[in-house]
Amino acid sequence: MEILTQKYRIQQFSFIPSVFGYNKLDFKDSKEYINITSQKSFFIEIVKEINKRKKPSKLVPVLVFFESRQILREFYDSEQFQNIHNYGQIKILDESVSIQDKDSIVKQAVQQGSVTLITKELGRGTDFICYDQSIDALGGVHVIQTFFSDELSEEVQIKGRTARQSSTGSYSMVLLDSGLEKYKIDIKFVQFMHDSGKYYSEIDPRRRTYFDEQYPEMMKFVKVIMEDHKKAQDYLYHLQKNEVTQAIQFLTEKNKCLLGDDFVSAYRAQFRQGNVK
């Protein structure tokens, strides 16, 4: 809220209740829903979590979100995951999937018995809508997140892939202990959480502190992007005004390291002669 009011100077806010009523997501701050494990046991624990959430009927659809495509593929190819292939359709949804295939996979992901492995980028804006009342009666689609999001907004989006529009749904986490080190959570603190039975309420404040510490660096990056955007706008203006020298200067700066001096010289000559549109 402080960033919105001070950085972007937003002064008025509107709060609108959901037309679907209260959210029916099943998620609690306990070891039943949050599992922190070592690298050695990471894939094993993910498989266990999938098995646990599908039992006893084996009909509940499970969406498993990964931090990267590489980790997703490593899990898919792992020996541990082979034990789950007899549960029906297994699908992968990542950035490499075509638009046509994506629509098909999204529909299949909420069907009975399906397991879908998904990269976090697809956790935003992808509508996994389940119309099967028998699945809703079993508790709805289950979402497993295998990493702790640096940004709360990303986590909210991933959670929101289930329990949509007044439907039921559940959510759990399988986390790598080394992935929490950036939040200043070491093995001793992990043990403390195991002993206390509280996980999310301990990790979330440290996540927020980490984000606050990273924010100034992110803003530096935004400043660089804004400068590049301004240069690109100036380039388009020079093109419209037929200001050749300024336009060539922009192209030279952007392409010299890739194209070399000879190409730049030739390009400049062609541009002046009107051969480059």
mmCIF file of N, CA and C in Angstrom, residues 14-147:
data_model
loop_
_atom_site.group_PDB
_atom_site.id
_atom_site.type_symbol
_atom_site.label_atom_id
_atom_site.label_comp_id
_atom_site.label_asym_id
_atom_site.label_seq_id
_atom_site.Cartn_x
_atom_site.Cartn_y
_atom_site.Cartn_z
ATOM 1 N N SER A 14 -11.051 1.396 -4.255
ATOM 2 C CA SER A 14 -12.402 0.835 -4.211
ATOM 3 C C SER A 14 -12.315 -0.634 -3.819
ATOM 4 N N PHE A 15 -13.117 -1.043 -2.866
ATOM 5 C CA PHE A 15 -13.144 -2.429 -2.410
ATOM 6 C C PHE A 15 -14.495 -3.038 -2.803
ATOM 7 N N ILE A 16 -14.440 -4.087 -3.639
ATOM 8 C CA ILE A 16 -15.656 -4.669 -4.198
ATOM 9 C C ILE A 16 -15.770 -6.127 -3.755
ATOM 10 N N PRO A 17 -16.863 -6.507 -3.133
ATOM 11 C CA PRO A 17 -17.021 -7.907 -2.697
ATOM 12 C C PRO A 17 -17.198 -8.840 -3.885
ATOM 13 N N SER A 18 -16.811 -10.089 -3.690
ATOM 14 C CA SER A 18 -16.951 -11.087 -4.746
ATOM 15 C C SER A 18 -18.418 -11.439 -4.958
ATOM 16 N N VAL A 19 -18.802 -11.612 -6.209
ATOM 17 C CA VAL A 19 -20.182 -12.004 -6.509
ATOM 18 C C VAL A 19 -20.399 -13.489 -6.226
ATOM 19 N N PHE A 20 -19.293 -14.220 -5.961
ATOM 20 C CA PHE A 20 -19.394 -15.660 -5.734
ATOM 21 C C PHE A 20 -19.424 -16.021 -4.246
ATOM 22 N N GLY A 21 -19.446 -15.040 -3.366
ATOM 23 C CA GLY A 21 -19.474 -15.333 -1.947
ATOM 24 C C GLY A 21 -18.094 -15.653 -1.400
ATOM 25 N N TYR A 22 -18.048 -16.260 -0.216
ATOM 26 C CA TYR A 22 -16.771 -16.523 0.431
ATOM 27 C C TYR A 22 -15.994 -17.621 -0.295
ATOM 28 N N ASN A 23 -14.679 -17.531 -0.191
ATOM 29 C CA ASN A 23 -13.809 -18.492 -0.866
ATOM 30 C C ASN A 23 -13.787 -19.817 -0.105
ATOM 31 N N LYS A 24 -13.844 -20.929 -0.844
ATOM 32 C CA LYS A 24 -13.911 -22.257 -0.231
ATOM 33 C C LYS A 24 -12.587 -23.012 -0.316
ATOM 34 N N LEU A 25 -11.483 -22.278 -0.389
ATOM 35 C CA LEU A 25 -10.168 -22.920 -0.474
ATOM 36 C C LEU A 25 -9.808 -23.590 0.847
ATOM 37 N N ASP A 26 -9.382 -24.822 0.771
ATOM 38 C CA ASP A 26 -8.940 -25.578 1.949
ATOM 39 C C ASP A 26 -7.419 -25.482 2.058
ATOM 40 N N PHE A 27 -6.940 -24.662 2.985
ATOM 41 C CA PHE A 27 -5.498 -24.496 3.216
ATOM 42 C C PHE A 27 -5.284 -24.013 4.636
ATOM 43 N N LYS A 28 -4.380 -24.677 5.347
ATOM 44 C CA LYS A 28 -4.101 -24.308 6.730
ATOM 45 C C LYS A 28 -2.597 -24.219 6.964
ATOM 46 N N ASP A 29 -2.226 -23.479 7.970
ATOM 47 C CA ASP A 29 -0.816 -23.314 8.335
ATOM 48 C C ASP A 29 -0.393 -24.475 9.231
ATOM 49 N N SER A 30 -0.172 -25.628 8.618
ATOM 50 C CA SER A 30 0.200 -26.821 9.381
ATOM 51 C C SER A 30 0.988 -27.770 8.497
ATOM 52 N N LYS A 31 1.613 -28.769 9.118
ATOM 53 C CA LYS A 31 2.415 -29.736 8.369
ATOM 54 C C LYS A 31 1.561 -30.593 7.442
ATOM 55 N N GLU A 32 0.258 -30.595 7.657
ATOM 56 C CA GLU A 32 -0.646 -31.318 6.767
ATOM 57 C C GLU A 32 -0.700 -30.672 5.380
ATOM 58 N N TYR A 33 -0.377 -29.375 5.338
ATOM 59 C CA TYR A 33 -0.474 -28.622 4.086
ATOM 60 C C TYR A 33 0.867 -28.059 3.611
ATOM 61 N N ILE A 34 1.849 -27.985 4.499
ATOM 62 C CA ILE A 34 3.157 -27.430 4.131
ATOM 63 C C ILE A 34 4.247 -28.410 4.540
ATOM 64 N N ASN A 35 5.024 -28.844 3.569
ATOM 65 C CA ASN A 35 6.088 -29.820 3.799
ATOM 66 C C ASN A 35 7.418 -29.217 3.353
ATOM 67 N N ILE A 36 8.351 -29.057 4.275
ATOM 68 C CA ILE A 36 9.689 -28.545 3.953
ATOM 69 C C ILE A 36 10.660 -29.713 3.993
ATOM 70 N N THR A 37 11.369 -29.915 2.903
ATOM 71 C CA THR A 37 12.211 -31.102 2.788
ATOM 72 C C THR A 37 13.564 -30.771 2.177
ATOM 73 N N SER A 38 14.452 -31.752 2.157
ATOM 74 C CA SER A 38 15.797 -31.573 1.610
ATOM 75 C C SER A 38 15.809 -31.849 0.114
ATOM 76 N N GLN A 39 16.916 -31.497 -0.528
ATOM 77 C CA GLN A 39 17.072 -31.743 -1.960
ATOM 78 C C GLN A 39 16.952 -33.236 -2.276
ATOM 79 N N LYS A 40 17.532 -34.053 -1.414
ATOM 80 C CA LYS A 40 17.536 -35.498 -1.631
ATOM 81 C C LYS A 40 16.124 -36.075 -1.679
ATOM 82 N N SER A 41 15.238 -35.528 -0.859
ATOM 83 C CA SER A 41 13.883 -36.082 -0.749
ATOM 84 C C SER A 41 12.833 -35.266 -1.493
ATOM 85 N N PHE A 42 13.257 -34.217 -2.164
ATOM 86 C CA PHE A 42 12.325 -33.259 -2.760
ATOM 87 C C PHE A 42 11.325 -33.917 -3.710
ATOM 88 N N PHE A 43 11.817 -34.642 -4.694
ATOM 89 C CA PHE A 43 10.924 -35.267 -5.672
ATOM 90 C C PHE A 43 10.069 -36.359 -5.034
ATOM 91 N N ILE A 44 10.653 -37.075 -4.087
ATOM 92 C CA ILE A 44 9.899 -38.124 -3.388
ATOM 93 C C ILE A 44 8.703 -37.522 -2.660
ATOM 94 N N GLU A 45 8.942 -36.387 -1.986
ATOM 95 C CA GLU A 45 7.877 -35.746 -1.217
ATOM 96 C C GLU A 45 6.795 -35.166 -2.127
ATOM 97 N N ILE A 46 7.186 -34.686 -3.300
ATOM 98 C CA ILE A 46 6.178 -34.193 -4.248
ATOM 99 C C ILE A 46 5.276 -35.342 -4.687
ATOM 100 N N VAL A 47 5.896 -36.484 -4.994
ATOM 101 C CA VAL A 47 5.115 -37.665 -5.392
ATOM 102 C C VAL A 47 4.181 -38.092 -4.263
ATOM 103 N N LYS A 48 4.693 -38.099 -3.044
ATOM 104 C CA LYS A 48 3.862 -38.467 -1.891
ATOM 105 C C LYS A 48 2.671 -37.524 -1.750
ATOM 106 N N GLU A 49 2.930 -36.243 -1.987
ATOM 107 C CA GLU A 49 1.854 -35.254 -1.858
ATOM 108 C C GLU A 49 0.791 -35.461 -2.936
ATOM 109 N N ILE A 50 1.227 -35.768 -4.139
ATOM 110 C CA ILE A 50 0.268 -36.061 -5.213
ATOM 111 C C ILE A 50 -0.573 -37.283 -4.847
ATOM 112 N N ASN A 51 0.093 -38.327 -4.387
ATOM 113 C CA ASN A 51 -0.615 -39.558 -3.999
ATOM 114 C C ASN A 51 -1.617 -39.296 -2.879
ATOM 115 N N LYS A 52 -1.175 -38.512 -1.895
ATOM 116 C CA LYS A 52 -2.034 -38.230 -0.739
ATOM 117 C C LYS A 52 -3.284 -37.470 -1.159
ATOM 118 N N ARG A 53 -3.110 -36.509 -2.049
ATOM 119 C CA ARG A 53 -4.242 -35.668 -2.447
ATOM 120 C C ARG A 53 -5.205 -36.385 -3.389
ATOM 121 N N LYS A 54 -4.742 -37.422 -4.059
ATOM 122 C CA LYS A 54 -5.607 -38.163 -4.973
ATOM 123 C C LYS A 54 -6.395 -39.261 -4.265
ATOM 124 N N LYS A 55 -5.923 -39.725 -3.131
ATOM 125 C CA LYS A 55 -6.591 -40.792 -2.402
ATOM 126 C C LYS A 55 -7.807 -40.236 -1.676
ATOM 127 N N PRO A 56 -8.811 -41.081 -1.362
ATOM 128 C CA PRO A 56 -8.840 -42.523 -1.648
ATOM 129 C C PRO A 56 -9.420 -42.859 -3.022
ATOM 130 N N SER A 57 -10.073 -41.881 -3.645
ATOM 131 C CA SER A 57 -10.793 -42.184 -4.887
ATOM 132 C C SER A 57 -9.898 -42.185 -6.117
ATOM 133 N N LYS A 58 -8.737 -41.497 -6.021
ATOM 134 C CA LYS A 58 -7.817 -41.314 -7.153
ATOM 135 C C LYS A 58 -8.455 -40.512 -8.294
ATOM 136 N N LEU A 59 -9.560 -39.831 -7.998
ATOM 137 C CA LEU A 59 -10.271 -39.073 -9.022
ATOM 138 C C LEU A 59 -9.968 -37.579 -8.982
ATOM 139 N N VAL A 60 -9.414 -37.092 -7.877
ATOM 140 C CA VAL A 60 -9.186 -35.652 -7.724
ATOM 141 C C VAL A 60 -8.097 -35.176 -8.692
ATOM 142 N N PRO A 61 -8.370 -34.172 -9.528
ATOM 143 C CA PRO A 61 -7.337 -33.617 -10.406
ATOM 144 C C PRO A 61 -6.306 -32.848 -9.579
ATOM 145 N N VAL A 62 -5.041 -32.982 -9.942
ATOM 146 C CA VAL A 62 -3.963 -32.309 -9.212
ATOM 147 C C VAL A 62 -3.149 -31.454 -10.179
ATOM 148 N N LEU A 63 -2.965 -30.186 -9.835
ATOM 149 C CA LEU A 63 -2.111 -29.271 -10.586
ATOM 150 C C LEU A 63 -0.857 -29.025 -9.764
ATOM 151 N N VAL A 64 0.313 -29.296 -10.347
ATOM 152 C CA VAL A 64 1.579 -29.137 -9.628
ATOM 153 C C VAL A 64 2.377 -28.018 -10.291
ATOM 154 N N PHE A 65 2.657 -26.956 -9.539
ATOM 155 C CA PHE A 65 3.359 -25.793 -10.082
ATOM 156 C C PHE A 65 4.836 -25.813 -9.695
ATOM 157 N N PHE A 66 5.691 -25.566 -10.696
ATOM 158 C CA PHE A 66 7.141 -25.565 -10.505
ATOM 159 C C PHE A 66 7.713 -24.177 -10.793
ATOM 160 N N GLU A 67 8.849 -23.904 -10.167
ATOM 161 C CA GLU A 67 9.462 -22.578 -10.305
ATOM 162 C C GLU A 67 10.068 -22.363 -11.682
ATOM 163 N N SER A 68 10.500 -23.441 -12.335
ATOM 164 C CA SER A 68 11.109 -23.307 -13.656
ATOM 165 C C SER A 68 10.796 -24.528 -14.512
ATOM 166 N N ARG A 69 10.965 -24.359 -15.810
ATOM 167 C CA ARG A 69 10.757 -25.463 -16.740
ATOM 168 C C ARG A 69 11.794 -26.561 -16.517
ATOM 169 N N GLN A 70 13.010 -26.167 -16.157
ATOM 170 C CA GLN A 70 14.072 -27.146 -15.928
ATOM 171 C C GLN A 70 13.721 -28.079 -14.773
ATOM 172 N N ILE A 71 13.265 -27.514 -13.666
ATOM 173 C CA ILE A 71 12.906 -28.340 -12.511
ATOM 174 C C ILE A 71 11.716 -29.233 -12.854
ATOM 175 N N LEU A 72 10.763 -28.676 -13.583
ATOM 176 C CA LEU A 72 9.603 -29.472 -13.999
ATOM 177 C C LEU A 72 10.045 -30.686 -14.804
ATOM 178 N N ARG A 73 10.932 -30.474 -15.774
ATOM 179 C CA ARG A 73 11.390 -31.575 -16.629
ATOM 180 C C ARG A 73 12.197 -32.601 -15.838
ATOM 181 N N GLU A 74 13.007 -32.120 -14.911
ATOM 182 C CA GLU A 74 13.787 -33.036 -14.078
ATOM 183 C C GLU A 74 12.859 -33.923 -13.254
ATOM 184 N N PHE A 75 11.799 -33.335 -12.730
ATOM 185 C CA PHE A 75 10.834 -34.116 -11.965
ATOM 186 C C PHE A 75 10.113 -35.123 -12.860
ATOM 187 N N TYR A 76 9.692 -34.673 -14.026
ATOM 188 C CA TYR A 76 8.968 -35.547 -14.952
ATOM 189 C C TYR A 76 9.812 -36.752 -15.359
ATOM 190 N N ASP A 77 11.105 -36.527 -15.553
ATOM 191 C CA ASP A 77 12.003 -37.604 -15.986
ATOM 192 C C ASP A 77 12.552 -38.429 -14.825
ATOM 193 N N SER A 78 12.238 -38.037 -13.601
ATOM 194 C CA SER A 78 12.819 -38.703 -12.436
ATOM 195 C C SER A 78 12.234 -40.092 -12.217
ATOM 196 N N GLU A 79 13.023 -40.914 -11.574
ATOM 197 C CA GLU A 79 12.577 -42.271 -11.242
ATOM 198 C C GLU A 79 11.391 -42.232 -10.287
ATOM 199 N N GLN A 80 11.401 -41.252 -9.381
ATOM 200 C CA GLN A 80 10.328 -41.155 -8.399
ATOM 201 C C GLN A 80 8.964 -40.927 -9.054
ATOM 202 N N PHE A 81 8.957 -40.119 -10.108
ATOM 203 C CA PHE A 81 7.682 -39.780 -10.737
ATOM 204 C C PHE A 81 7.113 -40.930 -11.561
ATOM 205 N N GLN A 82 7.949 -41.850 -11.971
ATOM 206 C CA GLN A 82 7.469 -42.971 -12.784
ATOM 207 C C GLN A 82 6.416 -43.788 -12.041
ATOM 208 N N ASN A 83 6.480 -43.760 -10.708
ATOM 209 C CA ASN A 83 5.539 -44.541 -9.907
ATOM 210 C C ASN A 83 4.110 -44.012 -9.979
ATOM 211 N N ILE A 84 3.951 -42.813 -10.505
ATOM 212 C CA ILE A 84 2.626 -42.199 -10.497
ATOM 213 C C ILE A 84 1.939 -42.274 -11.857
ATOM 214 N N HIS A 85 2.646 -42.764 -12.854
ATOM 215 C CA HIS A 85 2.123 -42.747 -14.217
ATOM 216 C C HIS A 85 0.885 -43.618 -14.409
ATOM 217 N N ASN A 86 0.641 -44.521 -13.500
ATOM 218 C CA ASN A 86 -0.528 -45.395 -13.652
ATOM 219 C C ASN A 86 -1.813 -44.733 -13.159
ATOM 220 N N TYR A 87 -1.732 -43.468 -12.800
ATOM 221 C CA TYR A 87 -2.915 -42.765 -12.306
ATOM 222 C C TYR A 87 -3.742 -42.135 -13.422
ATOM 223 N N GLY A 88 -3.420 -42.399 -14.645
ATOM 224 C CA GLY A 88 -4.185 -41.800 -15.733
ATOM 225 C C GLY A 88 -3.360 -40.790 -16.500
ATOM 226 N N GLN A 89 -4.027 -39.785 -17.033
ATOM 227 C CA GLN A 89 -3.358 -38.846 -17.915
ATOM 228 C C GLN A 89 -2.414 -37.911 -17.164
ATOM 229 N N ILE A 90 -1.196 -37.816 -17.687
ATOM 230 C CA ILE A 90 -0.177 -36.913 -17.162
ATOM 231 C C ILE A 90 0.122 -35.896 -18.251
ATOM 232 N N LYS A 91 -0.001 -34.623 -17.921
ATOM 233 C CA LYS A 91 0.228 -33.575 -18.904
ATOM 234 C C LYS A 91 1.249 -32.567 -18.385
ATOM 235 N N ILE A 92 1.938 -31.916 -19.335
ATOM 236 C CA ILE A 92 2.867 -30.831 -19.020
ATOM 237 C C ILE A 92 2.345 -29.558 -19.664
ATOM 238 N N LEU A 93 2.321 -28.494 -18.888
ATOM 239 C CA LEU A 93 1.886 -27.196 -19.396
ATOM 240 C C LEU A 93 2.970 -26.167 -19.079
ATOM 241 N N ASP A 94 3.735 -25.798 -20.111
ATOM 242 C CA ASP A 94 4.772 -24.785 -19.929
ATOM 243 C C ASP A 94 4.780 -23.833 -21.116
ATOM 244 N N GLU A 95 5.795 -22.960 -21.171
ATOM 245 C CA GLU A 95 5.835 -21.910 -22.188
ATOM 246 C C GLU A 95 6.006 -22.452 -23.604
ATOM 247 N N SER A 96 6.454 -23.680 -23.734
ATOM 248 C CA SER A 96 6.699 -24.247 -25.065
ATOM 249 C C SER A 96 5.430 -24.777 -25.729
ATOM 250 N N VAL A 97 4.347 -24.874 -24.977
ATOM 251 C CA VAL A 97 3.100 -25.437 -25.498
ATOM 252 C C VAL A 97 2.400 -24.421 -26.400
ATOM 253 N N SER A 98 1.911 -24.865 -27.540
ATOM 254 C CA SER A 98 1.202 -23.978 -28.466
ATOM 255 C C SER A 98 -0.140 -23.551 -27.871
ATOM 256 N N ILE A 99 -0.719 -22.495 -28.437
ATOM 257 C CA ILE A 99 -1.994 -21.990 -27.939
ATOM 258 C C ILE A 99 -3.082 -23.055 -28.058
ATOM 259 N N GLN A 100 -3.088 -23.768 -29.181
ATOM 260 C CA GLN A 100 -4.102 -24.802 -29.388
ATOM 261 C C GLN A 100 -3.951 -25.933 -28.369
ATOM 262 N N ASP A 101 -2.717 -26.384 -28.170
ATOM 263 C CA ASP A 101 -2.475 -27.463 -27.205
ATOM 264 C C ASP A 101 -2.748 -26.996 -25.780
ATOM 265 N N LYS A 102 -2.445 -25.731 -25.502
ATOM 266 C CA LYS A 102 -2.680 -25.192 -24.165
ATOM 267 C C LYS A 102 -4.154 -25.281 -23.797
ATOM 268 N N ASP A 103 -5.025 -24.865 -24.687
ATOM 269 C CA ASP A 103 -6.465 -24.911 -24.414
ATOM 270 C C ASP A 103 -6.925 -26.337 -24.121
ATOM 271 N N SER A 104 -6.389 -27.291 -24.877
ATOM 272 C CA SER A 104 -6.763 -28.693 -24.683
ATOM 273 C C SER A 104 -6.262 -29.216 -23.341
ATOM 274 N N ILE A 105 -5.007 -28.888 -23.003
ATOM 275 C CA ILE A 105 -4.424 -29.359 -21.744
ATOM 276 C C ILE A 105 -5.144 -28.757 -20.552
ATOM 277 N N VAL A 106 -5.500 -27.478 -20.638
ATOM 278 C CA VAL A 106 -6.212 -26.809 -19.544
ATOM 279 C C VAL A 106 -7.547 -27.498 -19.274
ATOM 280 N N LYS A 107 -8.248 -27.881 -20.319
ATOM 281 C CA LYS A 107 -9.527 -28.576 -20.152
ATOM 282 C C LYS A 107 -9.327 -29.960 -19.535
ATOM 283 N N GLN A 108 -8.281 -30.670 -19.985
ATOM 284 C CA GLN A 108 -8.017 -32.013 -19.469
ATOM 285 C C GLN A 108 -7.502 -31.980 -18.030
ATOM 286 N N ALA A 109 -6.880 -30.867 -17.646
ATOM 287 C CA ALA A 109 -6.253 -30.774 -16.322
ATOM 288 C C ALA A 109 -7.245 -30.885 -15.178
ATOM 289 N N VAL A 110 -8.513 -30.553 -15.428
ATOM 290 C CA VAL A 110 -9.516 -30.601 -14.361
ATOM 291 C C VAL A 110 -10.434 -31.809 -14.505
ATOM 292 N N GLN A 111 -10.039 -32.763 -15.331
ATOM 293 C CA GLN A 111 -10.814 -33.990 -15.466
ATOM 294 C C GLN A 111 -10.405 -35.002 -14.402
ATOM 295 N N GLN A 112 -11.255 -35.962 -14.141
ATOM 296 C CA GLN A 112 -11.012 -36.959 -13.098
ATOM 297 C C GLN A 112 -9.693 -37.698 -13.330
ATOM 298 N N GLY A 113 -8.894 -37.783 -12.275
ATOM 299 C CA GLY A 113 -7.675 -38.579 -12.301
ATOM 300 C C GLY A 113 -6.475 -37.943 -12.959
ATOM 301 N N SER A 114 -6.586 -36.712 -13.430
ATOM 302 C CA SER A 114 -5.476 -36.094 -14.159
ATOM 303 C C SER A 114 -4.436 -35.498 -13.213
ATOM 304 N N VAL A 115 -3.180 -35.500 -13.670
ATOM 305 C CA VAL A 115 -2.073 -34.825 -12.984
ATOM 306 C C VAL A 115 -1.398 -33.940 -14.023
ATOM 307 N N THR A 116 -1.300 -32.653 -13.743
ATOM 308 C CA THR A 116 -0.725 -31.711 -14.700
ATOM 309 C C THR A 116 0.426 -30.958 -14.054
ATOM 310 N N LEU A 117 1.583 -30.994 -14.710
ATOM 311 C CA LEU A 117 2.776 -30.299 -14.233
ATOM 312 C C LEU A 117 2.871 -28.969 -14.968
ATOM 313 N N ILE A 118 3.001 -27.879 -14.215
ATOM 314 C CA ILE A 118 2.855 -26.540 -14.790
ATOM 315 C C ILE A 118 3.973 -25.625 -14.295
ATOM 316 N N THR A 119 4.500 -24.791 -15.173
ATOM 317 C CA THR A 119 5.462 -23.767 -14.748
ATOM 318 C C THR A 119 4.707 -22.582 -14.158
ATOM 319 N N LYS A 120 5.378 -21.841 -13.286
ATOM 320 C CA LYS A 120 4.711 -20.776 -12.538
ATOM 321 C C LYS A 120 4.139 -19.684 -13.432
ATOM 322 N N GLU A 121 4.754 -19.464 -14.600
ATOM 323 C CA GLU A 121 4.250 -18.427 -15.500
ATOM 324 C C GLU A 121 2.812 -18.691 -15.929
ATOM 325 N N LEU A 122 2.440 -19.965 -15.987
ATOM 326 C CA LEU A 122 1.080 -20.339 -16.384
ATOM 327 C C LEU A 122 0.120 -20.291 -15.204
ATOM 328 N N GLY A 123 0.633 -19.894 -14.033
ATOM 329 C CA GLY A 123 -0.223 -19.751 -12.863
ATOM 330 C C GLY A 123 -1.003 -18.457 -12.866
ATOM 331 N N ARG A 124 -0.660 -17.567 -13.792
ATOM 332 C CA ARG A 124 -1.364 -16.283 -13.905
ATOM 333 C C ARG A 124 -2.284 -16.300 -15.123
ATOM 334 N N GLY A 125 -3.551 -16.074 -14.888
ATOM 335 C CA GLY A 125 -4.484 -15.875 -15.986
ATOM 336 C C GLY A 125 -4.951 -17.115 -16.714
ATOM 337 N N THR A 126 -4.558 -18.294 -16.268
ATOM 338 C CA THR A 126 -5.020 -19.532 -16.908
ATOM 339 C C THR A 126 -6.240 -20.052 -16.153
ATOM 340 N N ASP A 127 -7.351 -20.204 -16.843
ATOM 341 C CA ASP A 127 -8.604 -20.585 -16.195
ATOM 342 C C ASP A 127 -8.803 -22.099 -16.201
ATOM 343 N N PHE A 128 -8.550 -22.704 -15.042
ATOM 344 C CA PHE A 128 -8.830 -24.130 -14.861
ATOM 345 C C PHE A 128 -10.221 -24.241 -14.227
ATOM 346 N N ILE A 129 -11.238 -24.279 -15.043
ATOM 347 C CA ILE A 129 -12.613 -24.292 -14.543
ATOM 348 C C ILE A 129 -13.164 -25.714 -14.589
ATOM 349 N N CYS A 130 -13.572 -26.191 -13.421
ATOM 350 C CA CYS A 130 -14.089 -27.560 -13.309
ATOM 351 C C CYS A 130 -15.610 -27.520 -13.153
ATOM 352 N N TYR A 131 -16.305 -28.163 -14.081
ATOM 353 C CA TYR A 131 -17.773 -28.208 -14.043
ATOM 354 C C TYR A 131 -18.291 -29.552 -13.527
ATOM 355 N N ASP A 132 -17.379 -30.457 -13.197
ATOM 356 C CA ASP A 132 -17.760 -31.796 -12.747
ATOM 357 C C ASP A 132 -18.168 -31.739 -11.268
ATOM 358 N N GLN A 133 -19.440 -31.913 -10.999
ATOM 359 C CA GLN A 133 -19.951 -31.830 -9.632
ATOM 360 C C GLN A 133 -19.406 -32.945 -8.740
ATOM 361 N N SER A 134 -19.078 -34.090 -9.338
ATOM 362 C CA SER A 134 -18.536 -35.189 -8.534
ATOM 363 C C SER A 134 -17.150 -34.833 -7.990
ATOM 364 N N ILE A 135 -16.361 -34.085 -8.769
ATOM 365 C CA ILE A 135 -15.052 -33.630 -8.295
ATOM 366 C C ILE A 135 -15.229 -32.587 -7.206
ATOM 367 N N ASP A 136 -16.193 -31.693 -7.387
ATOM 368 C CA ASP A 136 -16.471 -30.675 -6.371
ATOM 369 C C ASP A 136 -16.869 -31.330 -5.058
ATOM 370 N N ALA A 137 -17.617 -32.420 -5.145
ATOM 371 C CA ALA A 137 -18.047 -33.136 -3.943
ATOM 372 C C ALA A 137 -16.880 -33.798 -3.229
ATOM 373 N N LEU A 138 -15.806 -34.115 -3.974
ATOM 374 C CA LEU A 138 -14.616 -34.734 -3.384
ATOM 375 C C LEU A 138 -13.649 -33.705 -2.801
ATOM 376 N N GLY A 139 -13.998 -32.426 -2.918
ATOM 377 C CA GLY A 139 -13.133 -31.369 -2.394
ATOM 378 C C GLY A 139 -12.548 -30.479 -3.459
ATOM 379 N N GLY A 140 -12.820 -30.805 -4.726
ATOM 380 C CA GLY A 140 -12.378 -29.946 -5.815
ATOM 381 C C GLY A 140 -10.954 -30.201 -6.263
ATOM 382 N N VAL A 141 -10.516 -29.410 -7.227
ATOM 383 C CA VAL A 141 -9.159 -29.515 -7.774
ATOM 384 C C VAL A 141 -8.139 -29.176 -6.691
ATOM 385 N N HIS A 142 -7.045 -29.948 -6.644
ATOM 386 C CA HIS A 142 -5.987 -29.668 -5.673
ATOM 387 C C HIS A 142 -4.773 -29.058 -6.370
ATOM 388 N N VAL A 143 -4.219 -28.008 -5.776
ATOM 389 C CA VAL A 143 -3.031 -27.327 -6.292
ATOM 390 C C VAL A 143 -1.860 -27.556 -5.343
ATOM 391 N N ILE A 144 -0.726 -27.996 -5.903
ATOM 392 C CA ILE A 144 0.515 -28.149 -5.134
ATOM 393 C C ILE A 144 1.524 -27.142 -5.668
ATOM 394 N N GLN A 145 2.056 -26.304 -4.797
ATOM 395 C CA GLN A 145 3.109 -25.361 -5.187
ATOM 396 C C GLN A 145 4.432 -25.859 -4.622
ATOM 397 N N THR A 146 5.438 -26.025 -5.490
ATOM 398 C CA THR A 146 6.701 -26.646 -5.074
ATOM 399 C C THR A 146 7.800 -25.622 -4.808
ATOM 400 N N PHE A 147 7.431 -24.388 -4.566
ATOM 401 C CA PHE A 147 8.380 -23.328 -4.226
ATOM 402 C C PHE A 147 7.601 -22.233 -3.504
#
